[in-house]
Coordinates of C-alpha atoms (C1' of nucleotides) in Angstrom, one line a residue:
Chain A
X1 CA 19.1 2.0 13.5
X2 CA 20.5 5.3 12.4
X3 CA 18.7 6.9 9.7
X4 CA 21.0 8.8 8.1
X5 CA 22.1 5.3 7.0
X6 CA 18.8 4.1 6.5
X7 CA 16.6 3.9 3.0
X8 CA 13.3 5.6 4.1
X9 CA 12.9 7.9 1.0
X10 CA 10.2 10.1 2.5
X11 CA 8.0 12.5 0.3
X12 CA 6.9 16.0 0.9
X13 CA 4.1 16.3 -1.4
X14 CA 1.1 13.7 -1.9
X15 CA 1.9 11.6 -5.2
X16 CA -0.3 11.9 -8.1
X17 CA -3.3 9.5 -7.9
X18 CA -3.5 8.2 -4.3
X19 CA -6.8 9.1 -3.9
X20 CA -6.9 7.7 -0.4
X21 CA -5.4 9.0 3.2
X22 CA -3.6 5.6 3.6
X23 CA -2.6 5.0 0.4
X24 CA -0.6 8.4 0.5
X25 CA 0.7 8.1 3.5
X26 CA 2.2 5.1 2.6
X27 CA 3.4 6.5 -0.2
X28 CA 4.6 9.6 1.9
X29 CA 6.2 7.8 4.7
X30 CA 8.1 5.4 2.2
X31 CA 6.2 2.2 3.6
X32 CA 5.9 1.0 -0.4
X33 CA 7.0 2.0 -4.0
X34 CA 4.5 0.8 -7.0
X35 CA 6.1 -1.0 -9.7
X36 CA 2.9 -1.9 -12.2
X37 CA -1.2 -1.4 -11.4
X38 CA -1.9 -3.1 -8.0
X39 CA 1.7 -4.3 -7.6
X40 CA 3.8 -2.7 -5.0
X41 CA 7.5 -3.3 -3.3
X42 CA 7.6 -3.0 0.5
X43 CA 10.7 -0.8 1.2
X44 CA 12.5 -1.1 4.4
X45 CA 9.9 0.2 6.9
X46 CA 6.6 -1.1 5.2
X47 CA 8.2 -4.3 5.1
X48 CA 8.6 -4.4 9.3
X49 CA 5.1 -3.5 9.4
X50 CA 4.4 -6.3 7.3
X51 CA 6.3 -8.5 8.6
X52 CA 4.8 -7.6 12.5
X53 CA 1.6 -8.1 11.1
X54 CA 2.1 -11.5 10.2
X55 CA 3.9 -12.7 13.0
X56 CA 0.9 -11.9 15.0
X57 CA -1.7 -13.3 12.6
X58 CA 0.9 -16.6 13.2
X59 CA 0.9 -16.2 17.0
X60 CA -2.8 -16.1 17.0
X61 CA -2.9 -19.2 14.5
X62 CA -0.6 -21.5 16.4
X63 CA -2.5 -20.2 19.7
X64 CA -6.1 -21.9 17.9
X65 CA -4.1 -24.7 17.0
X66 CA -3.4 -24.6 13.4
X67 CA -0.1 -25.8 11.8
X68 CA 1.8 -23.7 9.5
X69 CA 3.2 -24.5 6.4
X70 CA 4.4 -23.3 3.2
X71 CA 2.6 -23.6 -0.3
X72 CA 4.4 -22.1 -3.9
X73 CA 2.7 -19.5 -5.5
X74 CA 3.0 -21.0 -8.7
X75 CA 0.6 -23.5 -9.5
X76 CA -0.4 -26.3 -12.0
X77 CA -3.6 -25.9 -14.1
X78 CA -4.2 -29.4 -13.5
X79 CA -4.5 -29.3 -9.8
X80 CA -7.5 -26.7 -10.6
X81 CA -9.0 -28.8 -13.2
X82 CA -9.7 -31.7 -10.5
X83 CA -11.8 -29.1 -8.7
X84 CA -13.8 -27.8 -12.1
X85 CA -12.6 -24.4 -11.1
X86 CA -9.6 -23.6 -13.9
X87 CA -12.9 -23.4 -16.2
X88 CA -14.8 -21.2 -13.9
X89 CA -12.5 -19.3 -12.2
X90 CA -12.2 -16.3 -15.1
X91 CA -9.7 -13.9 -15.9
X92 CA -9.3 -13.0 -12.6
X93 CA -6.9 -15.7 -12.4
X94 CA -3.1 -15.5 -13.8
X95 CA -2.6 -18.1 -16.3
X96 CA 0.9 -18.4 -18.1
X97 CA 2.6 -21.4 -20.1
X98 CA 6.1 -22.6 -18.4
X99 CA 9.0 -23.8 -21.2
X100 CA 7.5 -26.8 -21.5
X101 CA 4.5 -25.6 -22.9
X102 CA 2.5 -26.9 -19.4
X103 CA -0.1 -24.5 -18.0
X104 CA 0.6 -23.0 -15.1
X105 CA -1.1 -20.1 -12.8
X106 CA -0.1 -17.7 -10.3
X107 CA -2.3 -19.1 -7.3
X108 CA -5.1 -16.9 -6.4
X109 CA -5.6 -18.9 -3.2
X110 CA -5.2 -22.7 -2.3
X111 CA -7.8 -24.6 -1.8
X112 CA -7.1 -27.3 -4.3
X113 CA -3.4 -27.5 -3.1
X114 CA -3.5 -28.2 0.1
X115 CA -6.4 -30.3 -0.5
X116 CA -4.5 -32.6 -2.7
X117 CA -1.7 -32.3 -0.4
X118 CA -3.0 -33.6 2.5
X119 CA -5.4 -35.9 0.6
X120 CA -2.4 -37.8 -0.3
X121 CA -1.4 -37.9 3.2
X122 CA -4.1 -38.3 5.2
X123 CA -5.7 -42.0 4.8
X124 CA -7.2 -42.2 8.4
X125 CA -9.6 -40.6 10.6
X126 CA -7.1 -40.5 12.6
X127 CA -5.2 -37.9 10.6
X128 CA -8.4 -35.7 11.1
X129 CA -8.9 -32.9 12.6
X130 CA -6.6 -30.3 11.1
X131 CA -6.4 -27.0 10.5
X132 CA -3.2 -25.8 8.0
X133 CA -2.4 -22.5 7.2
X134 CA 0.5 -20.5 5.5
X135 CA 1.5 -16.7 4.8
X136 CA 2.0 -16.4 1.4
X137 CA 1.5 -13.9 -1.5
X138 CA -2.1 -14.2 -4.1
X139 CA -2.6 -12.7 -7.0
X140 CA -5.7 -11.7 -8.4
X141 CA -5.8 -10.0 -11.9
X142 CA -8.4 -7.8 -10.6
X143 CA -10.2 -5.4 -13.6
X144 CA -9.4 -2.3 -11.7
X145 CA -6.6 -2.2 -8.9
X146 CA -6.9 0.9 -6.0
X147 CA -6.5 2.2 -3.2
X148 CA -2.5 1.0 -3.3
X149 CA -2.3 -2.2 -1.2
X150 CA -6.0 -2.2 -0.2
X151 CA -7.0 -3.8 -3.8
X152 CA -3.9 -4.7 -5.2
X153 CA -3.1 -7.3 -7.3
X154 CA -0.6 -9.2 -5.6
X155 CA -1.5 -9.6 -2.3
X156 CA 0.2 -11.1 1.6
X157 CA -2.4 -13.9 2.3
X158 CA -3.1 -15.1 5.8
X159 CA -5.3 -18.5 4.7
X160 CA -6.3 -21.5 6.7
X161 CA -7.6 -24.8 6.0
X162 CA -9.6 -27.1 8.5
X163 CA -10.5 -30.8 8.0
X164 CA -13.5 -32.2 10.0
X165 CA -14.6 -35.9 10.1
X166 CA -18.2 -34.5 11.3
X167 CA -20.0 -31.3 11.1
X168 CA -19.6 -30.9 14.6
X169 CA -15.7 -30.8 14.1
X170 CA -16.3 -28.6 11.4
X171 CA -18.3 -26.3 13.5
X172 CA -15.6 -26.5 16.4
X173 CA -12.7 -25.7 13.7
X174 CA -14.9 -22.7 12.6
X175 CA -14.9 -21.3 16.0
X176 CA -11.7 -21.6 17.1
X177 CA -10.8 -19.5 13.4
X178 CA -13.4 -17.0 14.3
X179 CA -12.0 -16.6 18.1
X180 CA -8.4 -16.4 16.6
X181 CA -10.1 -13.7 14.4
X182 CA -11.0 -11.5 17.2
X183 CA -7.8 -11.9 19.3
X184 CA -5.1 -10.9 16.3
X185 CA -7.5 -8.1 15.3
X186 CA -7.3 -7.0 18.7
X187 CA -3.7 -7.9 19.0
X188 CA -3.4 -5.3 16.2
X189 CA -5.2 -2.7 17.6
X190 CA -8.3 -2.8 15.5
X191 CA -11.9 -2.8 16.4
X192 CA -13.0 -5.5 13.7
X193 CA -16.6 -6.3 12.9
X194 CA -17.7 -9.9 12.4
X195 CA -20.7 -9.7 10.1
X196 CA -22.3 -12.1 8.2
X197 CA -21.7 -13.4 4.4
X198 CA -23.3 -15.2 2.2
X199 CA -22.4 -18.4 2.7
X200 CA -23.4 -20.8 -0.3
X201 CA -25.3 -24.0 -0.8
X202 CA -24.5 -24.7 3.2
X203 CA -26.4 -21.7 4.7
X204 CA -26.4 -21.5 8.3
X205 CA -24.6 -19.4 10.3
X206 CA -21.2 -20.6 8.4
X207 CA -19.7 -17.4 6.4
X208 CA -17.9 -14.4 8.5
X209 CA -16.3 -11.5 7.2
X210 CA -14.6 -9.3 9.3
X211 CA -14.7 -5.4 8.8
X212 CA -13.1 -2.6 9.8
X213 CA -15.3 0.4 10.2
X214 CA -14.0 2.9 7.8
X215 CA -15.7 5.4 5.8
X216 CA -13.0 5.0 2.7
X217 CA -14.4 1.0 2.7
X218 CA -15.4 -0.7 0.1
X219 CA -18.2 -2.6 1.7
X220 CA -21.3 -1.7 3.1
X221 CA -22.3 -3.5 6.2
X222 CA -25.5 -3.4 9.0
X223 CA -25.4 -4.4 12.6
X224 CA -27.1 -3.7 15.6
X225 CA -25.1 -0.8 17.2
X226 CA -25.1 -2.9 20.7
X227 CA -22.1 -4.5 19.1
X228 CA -19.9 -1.7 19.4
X229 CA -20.5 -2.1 23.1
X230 CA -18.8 -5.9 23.5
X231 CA -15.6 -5.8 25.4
X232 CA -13.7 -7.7 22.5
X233 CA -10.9 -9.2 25.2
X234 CA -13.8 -10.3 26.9
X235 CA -13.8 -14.3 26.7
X236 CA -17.5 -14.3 25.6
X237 CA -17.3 -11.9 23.2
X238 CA -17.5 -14.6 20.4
X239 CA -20.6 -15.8 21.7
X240 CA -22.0 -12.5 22.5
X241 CA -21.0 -11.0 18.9
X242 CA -22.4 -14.2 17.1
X243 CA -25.8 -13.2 19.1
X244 CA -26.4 -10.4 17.6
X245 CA -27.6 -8.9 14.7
X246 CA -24.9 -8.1 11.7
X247 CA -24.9 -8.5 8.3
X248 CA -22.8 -7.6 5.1
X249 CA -25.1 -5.6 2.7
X250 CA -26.0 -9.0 0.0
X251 CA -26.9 -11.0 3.0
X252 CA -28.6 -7.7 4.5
X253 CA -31.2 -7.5 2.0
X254 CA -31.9 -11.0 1.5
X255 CA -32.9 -11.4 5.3
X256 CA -36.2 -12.2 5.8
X257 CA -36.2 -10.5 9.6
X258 CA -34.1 -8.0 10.4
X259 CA -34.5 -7.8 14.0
X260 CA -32.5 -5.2 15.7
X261 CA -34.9 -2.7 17.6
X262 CA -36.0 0.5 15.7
X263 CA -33.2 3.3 15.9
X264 CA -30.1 0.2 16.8
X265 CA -29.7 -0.4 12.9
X266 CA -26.1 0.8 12.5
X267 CA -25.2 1.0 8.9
X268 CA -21.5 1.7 7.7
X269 CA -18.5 1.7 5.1
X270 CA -16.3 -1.5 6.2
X271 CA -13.0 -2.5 5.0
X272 CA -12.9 -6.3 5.0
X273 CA -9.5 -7.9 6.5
X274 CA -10.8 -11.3 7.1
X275 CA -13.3 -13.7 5.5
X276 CA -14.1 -17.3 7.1
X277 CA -16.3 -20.1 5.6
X278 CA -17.1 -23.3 6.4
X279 CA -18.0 -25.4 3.3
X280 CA -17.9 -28.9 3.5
X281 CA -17.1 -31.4 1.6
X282 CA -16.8 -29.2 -2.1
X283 CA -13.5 -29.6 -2.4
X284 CA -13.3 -33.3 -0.7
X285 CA -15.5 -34.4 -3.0
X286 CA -14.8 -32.9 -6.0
X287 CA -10.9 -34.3 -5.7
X288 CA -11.8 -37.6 -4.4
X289 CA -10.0 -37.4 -0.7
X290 CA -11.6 -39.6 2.2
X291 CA -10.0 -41.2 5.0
X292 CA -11.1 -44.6 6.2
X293 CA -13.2 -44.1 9.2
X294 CA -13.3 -45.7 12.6
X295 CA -16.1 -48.1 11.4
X296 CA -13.8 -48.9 8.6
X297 CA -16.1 -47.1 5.6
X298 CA -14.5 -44.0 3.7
X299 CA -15.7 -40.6 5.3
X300 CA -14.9 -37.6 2.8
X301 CA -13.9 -35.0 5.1
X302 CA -15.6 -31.3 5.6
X303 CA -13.3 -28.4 5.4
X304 CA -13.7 -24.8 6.1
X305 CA -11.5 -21.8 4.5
X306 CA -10.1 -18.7 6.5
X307 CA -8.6 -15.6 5.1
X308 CA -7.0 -12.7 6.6
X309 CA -5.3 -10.2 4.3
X310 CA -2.3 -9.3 6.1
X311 CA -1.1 -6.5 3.1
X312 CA -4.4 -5.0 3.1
X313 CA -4.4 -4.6 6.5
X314 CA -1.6 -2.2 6.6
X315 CA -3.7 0.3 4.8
X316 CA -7.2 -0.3 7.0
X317 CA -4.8 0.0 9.9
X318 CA -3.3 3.6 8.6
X319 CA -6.6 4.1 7.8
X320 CA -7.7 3.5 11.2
X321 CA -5.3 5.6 12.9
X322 CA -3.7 8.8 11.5
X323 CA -4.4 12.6 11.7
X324 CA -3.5 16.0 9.8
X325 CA 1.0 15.3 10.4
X326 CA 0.8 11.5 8.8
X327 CA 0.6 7.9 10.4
X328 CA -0.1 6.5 14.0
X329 CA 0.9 3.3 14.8
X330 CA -0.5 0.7 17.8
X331 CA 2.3 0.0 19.4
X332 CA 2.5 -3.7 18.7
X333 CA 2.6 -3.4 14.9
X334 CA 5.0 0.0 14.9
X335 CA 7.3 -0.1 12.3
X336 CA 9.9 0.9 15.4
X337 CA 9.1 1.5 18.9
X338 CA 10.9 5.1 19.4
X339 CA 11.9 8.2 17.6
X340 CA 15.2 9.4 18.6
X341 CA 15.2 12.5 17.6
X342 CA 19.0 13.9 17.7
X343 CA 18.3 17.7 17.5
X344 CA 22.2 18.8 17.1
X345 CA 24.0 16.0 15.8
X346 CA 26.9 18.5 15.6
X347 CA 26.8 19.4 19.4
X348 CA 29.2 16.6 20.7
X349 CA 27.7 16.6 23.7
X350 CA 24.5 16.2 22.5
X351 CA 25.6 13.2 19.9
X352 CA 27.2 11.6 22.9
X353 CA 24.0 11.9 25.4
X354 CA 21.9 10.1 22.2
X355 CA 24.2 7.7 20.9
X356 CA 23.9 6.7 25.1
X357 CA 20.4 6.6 25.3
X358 CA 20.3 5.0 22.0
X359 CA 22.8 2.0 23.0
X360 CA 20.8 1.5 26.0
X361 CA 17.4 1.3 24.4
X362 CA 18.5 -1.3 21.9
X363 CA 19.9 -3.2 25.0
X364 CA 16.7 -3.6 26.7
X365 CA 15.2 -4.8 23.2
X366 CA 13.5 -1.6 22.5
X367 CA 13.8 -0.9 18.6
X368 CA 15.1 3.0 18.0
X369 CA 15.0 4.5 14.7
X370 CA 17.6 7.0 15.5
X371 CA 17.5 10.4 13.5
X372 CA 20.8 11.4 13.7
X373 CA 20.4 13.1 10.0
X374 CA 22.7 16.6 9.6
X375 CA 18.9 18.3 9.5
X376 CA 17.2 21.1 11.0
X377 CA 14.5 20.4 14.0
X378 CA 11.7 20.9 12.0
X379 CA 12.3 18.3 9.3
X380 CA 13.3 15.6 11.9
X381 CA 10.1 16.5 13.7
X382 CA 7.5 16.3 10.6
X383 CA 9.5 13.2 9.1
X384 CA 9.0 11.3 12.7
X385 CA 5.2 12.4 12.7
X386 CA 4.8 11.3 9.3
X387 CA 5.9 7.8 9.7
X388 CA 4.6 7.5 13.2
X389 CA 6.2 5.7 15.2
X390 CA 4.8 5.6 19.0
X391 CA 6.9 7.4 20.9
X392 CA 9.7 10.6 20.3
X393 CA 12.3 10.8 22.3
X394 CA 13.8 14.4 21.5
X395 CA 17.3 15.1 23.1
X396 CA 18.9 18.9 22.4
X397 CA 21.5 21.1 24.2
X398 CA 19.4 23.1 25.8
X399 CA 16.7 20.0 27.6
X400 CA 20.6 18.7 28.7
X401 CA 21.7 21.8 30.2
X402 CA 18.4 21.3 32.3
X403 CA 19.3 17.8 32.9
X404 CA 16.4 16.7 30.3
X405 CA 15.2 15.4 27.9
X406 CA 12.2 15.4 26.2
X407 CA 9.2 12.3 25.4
X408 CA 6.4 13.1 23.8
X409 CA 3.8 9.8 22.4
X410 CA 2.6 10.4 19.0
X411 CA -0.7 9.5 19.4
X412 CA -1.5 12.0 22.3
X413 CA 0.9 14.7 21.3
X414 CA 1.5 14.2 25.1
X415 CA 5.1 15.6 25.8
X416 CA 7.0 15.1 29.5
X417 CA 10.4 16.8 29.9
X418 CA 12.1 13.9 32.5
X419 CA 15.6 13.2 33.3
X420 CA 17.4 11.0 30.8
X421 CA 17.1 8.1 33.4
X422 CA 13.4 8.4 33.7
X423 CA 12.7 8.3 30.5
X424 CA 14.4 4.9 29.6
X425 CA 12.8 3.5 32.4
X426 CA 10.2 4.6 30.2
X427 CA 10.2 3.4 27.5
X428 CA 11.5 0.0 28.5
X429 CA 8.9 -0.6 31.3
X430 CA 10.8 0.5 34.2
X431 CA 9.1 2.6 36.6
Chain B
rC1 C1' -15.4 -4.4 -19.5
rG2 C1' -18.1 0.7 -20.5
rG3 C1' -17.0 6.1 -19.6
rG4 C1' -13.4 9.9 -18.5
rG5 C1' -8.3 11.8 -17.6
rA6 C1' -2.9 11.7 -17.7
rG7 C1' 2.3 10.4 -19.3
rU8 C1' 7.7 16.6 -19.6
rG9 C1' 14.8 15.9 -14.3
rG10 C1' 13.7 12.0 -7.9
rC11 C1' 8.4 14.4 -6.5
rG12 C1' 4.5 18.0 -7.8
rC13 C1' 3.4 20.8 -12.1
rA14 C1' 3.6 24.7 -16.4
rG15 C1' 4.6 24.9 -21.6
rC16 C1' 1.0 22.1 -26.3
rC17 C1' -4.6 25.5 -28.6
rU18 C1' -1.3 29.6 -32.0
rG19 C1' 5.7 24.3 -34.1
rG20 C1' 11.5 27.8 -33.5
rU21 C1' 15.8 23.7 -29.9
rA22 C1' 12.5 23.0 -22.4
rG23 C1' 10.8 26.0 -17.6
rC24 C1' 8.9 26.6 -12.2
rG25 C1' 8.5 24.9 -7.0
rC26 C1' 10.4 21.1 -3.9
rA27 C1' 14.3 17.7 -3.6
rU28 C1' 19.9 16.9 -4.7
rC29 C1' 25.4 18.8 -4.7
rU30 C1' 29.1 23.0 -3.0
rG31 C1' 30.1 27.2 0.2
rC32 C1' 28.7 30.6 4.1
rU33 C1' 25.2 31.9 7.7
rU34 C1' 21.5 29.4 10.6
rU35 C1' 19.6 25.4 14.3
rG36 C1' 13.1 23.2 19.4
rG37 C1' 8.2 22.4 14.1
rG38 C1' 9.8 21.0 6.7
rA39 C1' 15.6 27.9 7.1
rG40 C1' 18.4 32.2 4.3
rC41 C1' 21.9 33.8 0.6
rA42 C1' 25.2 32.5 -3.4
rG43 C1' 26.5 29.0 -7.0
rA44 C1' 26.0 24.0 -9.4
rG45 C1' 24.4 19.3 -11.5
rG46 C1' 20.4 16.5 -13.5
rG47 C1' 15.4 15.7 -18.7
rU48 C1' 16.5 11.3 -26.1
rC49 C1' 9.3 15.7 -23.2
rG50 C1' 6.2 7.2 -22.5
rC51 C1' 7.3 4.5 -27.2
rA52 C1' 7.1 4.0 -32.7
rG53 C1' 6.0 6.0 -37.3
rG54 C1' 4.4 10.4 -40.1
rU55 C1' 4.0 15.9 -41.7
rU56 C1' 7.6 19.9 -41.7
rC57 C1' 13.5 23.5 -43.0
rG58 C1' 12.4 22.6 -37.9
rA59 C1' 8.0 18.6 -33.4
rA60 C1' 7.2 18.4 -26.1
rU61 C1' 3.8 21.1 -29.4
rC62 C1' 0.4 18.9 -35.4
rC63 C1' -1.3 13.6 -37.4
rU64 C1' -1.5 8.1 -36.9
rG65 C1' -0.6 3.9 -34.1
rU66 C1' 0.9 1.7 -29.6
rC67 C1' 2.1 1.0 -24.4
rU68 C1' 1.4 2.5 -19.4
rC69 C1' -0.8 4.8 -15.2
rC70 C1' -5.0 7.1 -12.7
rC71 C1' -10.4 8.2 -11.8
rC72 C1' -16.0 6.9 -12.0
rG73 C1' -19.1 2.7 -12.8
rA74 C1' -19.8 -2.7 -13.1
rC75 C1' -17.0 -6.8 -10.7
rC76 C1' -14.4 -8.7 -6.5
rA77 C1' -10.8 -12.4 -0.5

RNA sequence: CGGGGAGUGGCGCAGCCUGGUAGCGCAUCUGCUUUGGGAGCAGAGGGUCGCAGGUUCGAAUCCUGUCUCCCCGACCA
């Protein structure tokens, strides 16, 4: 992609009111654009980051198993009123009338849908166990939207629904979320924190929030610091993590033993990206939805609820990873995989040496945001650290008279002069 | 929802107190020079000063109302 054609409408100054790093670089590096409190469009490059995001939240869901689908975001007040929760759910929640007069809401999550939904197709145990997820956007009328995309209004919604015929079942969907929790937060290149949550009438060890450890988060969470030992691609880490010691602040004070040794007691800011919770048969019940069992008597199914905020997670990942010159991506959600910096788009030698490197990188599946913009050095260099993209590839008359080119990895600031060959092989995994 | 702040070219801001027909930096356009870390010179375009009333000969400026956005707190996947 060539970005003089391109719409990445970069900004030089911070804009008034991002109070946070990621919310201005975002800002900066023209990732998103706000059109009301907590309500923001996804231009061109945010939306790839988005949209990378999500399609390894999905990898990581079909890997555990569940099934995606595709709910509305509109919803019927009525399908909230067989739960009891239009009453209690409070202004949070986006009510509207449609022509008709019939009351509708912008779905804050979906729960009651999908319970309803499958209710009316699942009649046998059969049917049961499974877990249904889709990608879709919230809303929430929250009092006081900040932090751009962290607490916005309208928000991209990883959530998952599981179906158990037994609380063992339920237990074994739980697991599989939380180990599919651990592997896209990996995947994404995040250390992510399970810790515990309150977790309602069930109790038990049934309510996960996942956190990453940020000192702009909102949350305040306490773990035993032997947790940021465990090898997270390790296949016991779920087991390991579950062993030890880490709560969210609520469930924090309300222990009755907190039993991490003296001086192990790590307490930190936390931005929360993922929220899991096993609740049984609340929703089941409330809605009237049982299958018919082996034994022929009804069983009302147990169902568990899983969460990852895909939108939010653009801004703990920026927060995660940037310095002083703007945003570094992990490689597997980079908006692009390469800068090609064009240094003298006017030397037609030069033009022709990119515009070759360029055509071969795409060819190898490699994707090139190509900077071939009529622009001094400098700019093309502080506009490719701002929006971060891995690696720069930085071609200019004089590295060619030399035979060379220059690569230097964003992250690093590591920089190799190589032979245009060399570097290809690179960048597309060649030797 | 309590408390505070702000709306003036695309962005960041000044002007307001003490009314007199809108300015600065960046960005944009044209030309020339420049070209490995956000260039220089010369010229140019772009704003019903959030909106609606009011006061006044005259309102960005004073008064009233209203909308929106931001920050702190409470709340919250």
């Amino acid at each position: 992609m060539r970005l003089s054609r391109h719409f990445l409408p970069t900004l030089r100054e911070t804009p008034a009111g991002a109070e946070i790093v990621s919310h201005q670089l975002m800002l900066r590096a023209g990732l998103i654009r706000q059109t009301a409190a907590g309500i923001y469009a996804w231009l061109p490059l945010g939306h790839r980051v988005l949209m990378r995001i999500a399609a390894i939240v999905r990898r990581e869901q079909d890997r555990a198993g569940a099934i995606e689908m595709l709910m509305p975001t509109i919803q019927p007040a009525d399908l909230w009123r067989q739960s009891g929760r239009y009453e209690a759910y409070g202004p949070e929640m986006l009510r509207f009338p449609d022509r008709h007069g019939r009351e509708m809401l912008y779905g804050p999550t979906n729960e009651e849908m999908l319970t309803a939904i499958f209710r009316d197709c699942a009649t046998s145990y059969r049917d049961l166990p499974r877990t249904l997820y889709h990608i879709q956007w919230k809303f929430r009328d929250e009092v006081r939207p900040r932090f751009g995309v962290m607490r916005g209004r309208e928000f991209l919604m990883k959530d998952a629904y599981s179906f158990d015929l037994d609380p063992e079942g339920g237990k074994a969907s739980y697991d599989a979320q939380f180990t599919a929790y651990l592997r896209t937060f990996a995947a994404l290149g995040l250390k992510a924190v399970p810790v515990r949550a309150p977790s309602g009438p069930i109790g038990g060890d049934l309510s996960h929030e996942f956190h990453i450890i940020a000192d702009t988060g909102e949350s305040e969470i306490f773990y035993d610091a032997a947790l940021d030992d465990v090898d997270l691609a390790d296949p016991e880490a779920p087991a390991r993590l579950r062993g030890l010691y880490a709560m969210e602040a609520e469930e924090h004070a309300r222990a009755a033993e907190c039993r991490v040794p003296p001086g192990r007691l790590a307490r930190r800011r936390g931005i929360e990206v993922g929220h899991i919770f096993f609740f049984g048969t609340k929703y089941s019940a409330a809605m009237g939805f049982s299958v018919q069992g082996r034994d022929g008597a009804p069983v009302t199914p147990l169902m568990g609820s899983y969460g990852i905020g895909v939108s939010r997670l653009v801004g703990a990942i920026i927060e995660a990873s940037h310095d002083a010159a703007g945003i570094i991506w992990p490689d597997s959600v980079a908006p692009y995989d390469v800068a090609l910096i064009d240094l003298r788009p006017d030397d037609p030698d030069c033009a022709g040496a990119v515009a070759a490197l360029a055509g071969q990188l795409e060819a190898a599946g490699v994707a090139v945001l190509h900077d071939d913009r009529d622009a001094r050095p400098g700019e093309k260099f502080a506009t490719m650290d701002l929006i971060g993209l891995p690696w720069q590839l930085i071609v200019g008359p004089k590295g060619l008279a030399a035979g060379t080119v220059e690569l230097k990895r964003r992250a690093t600031g590591e920089r190799h002069m190589l032979s245009p060959e060399s570097a290809l092989a690179r960048l597309t995994g060649g030797s």
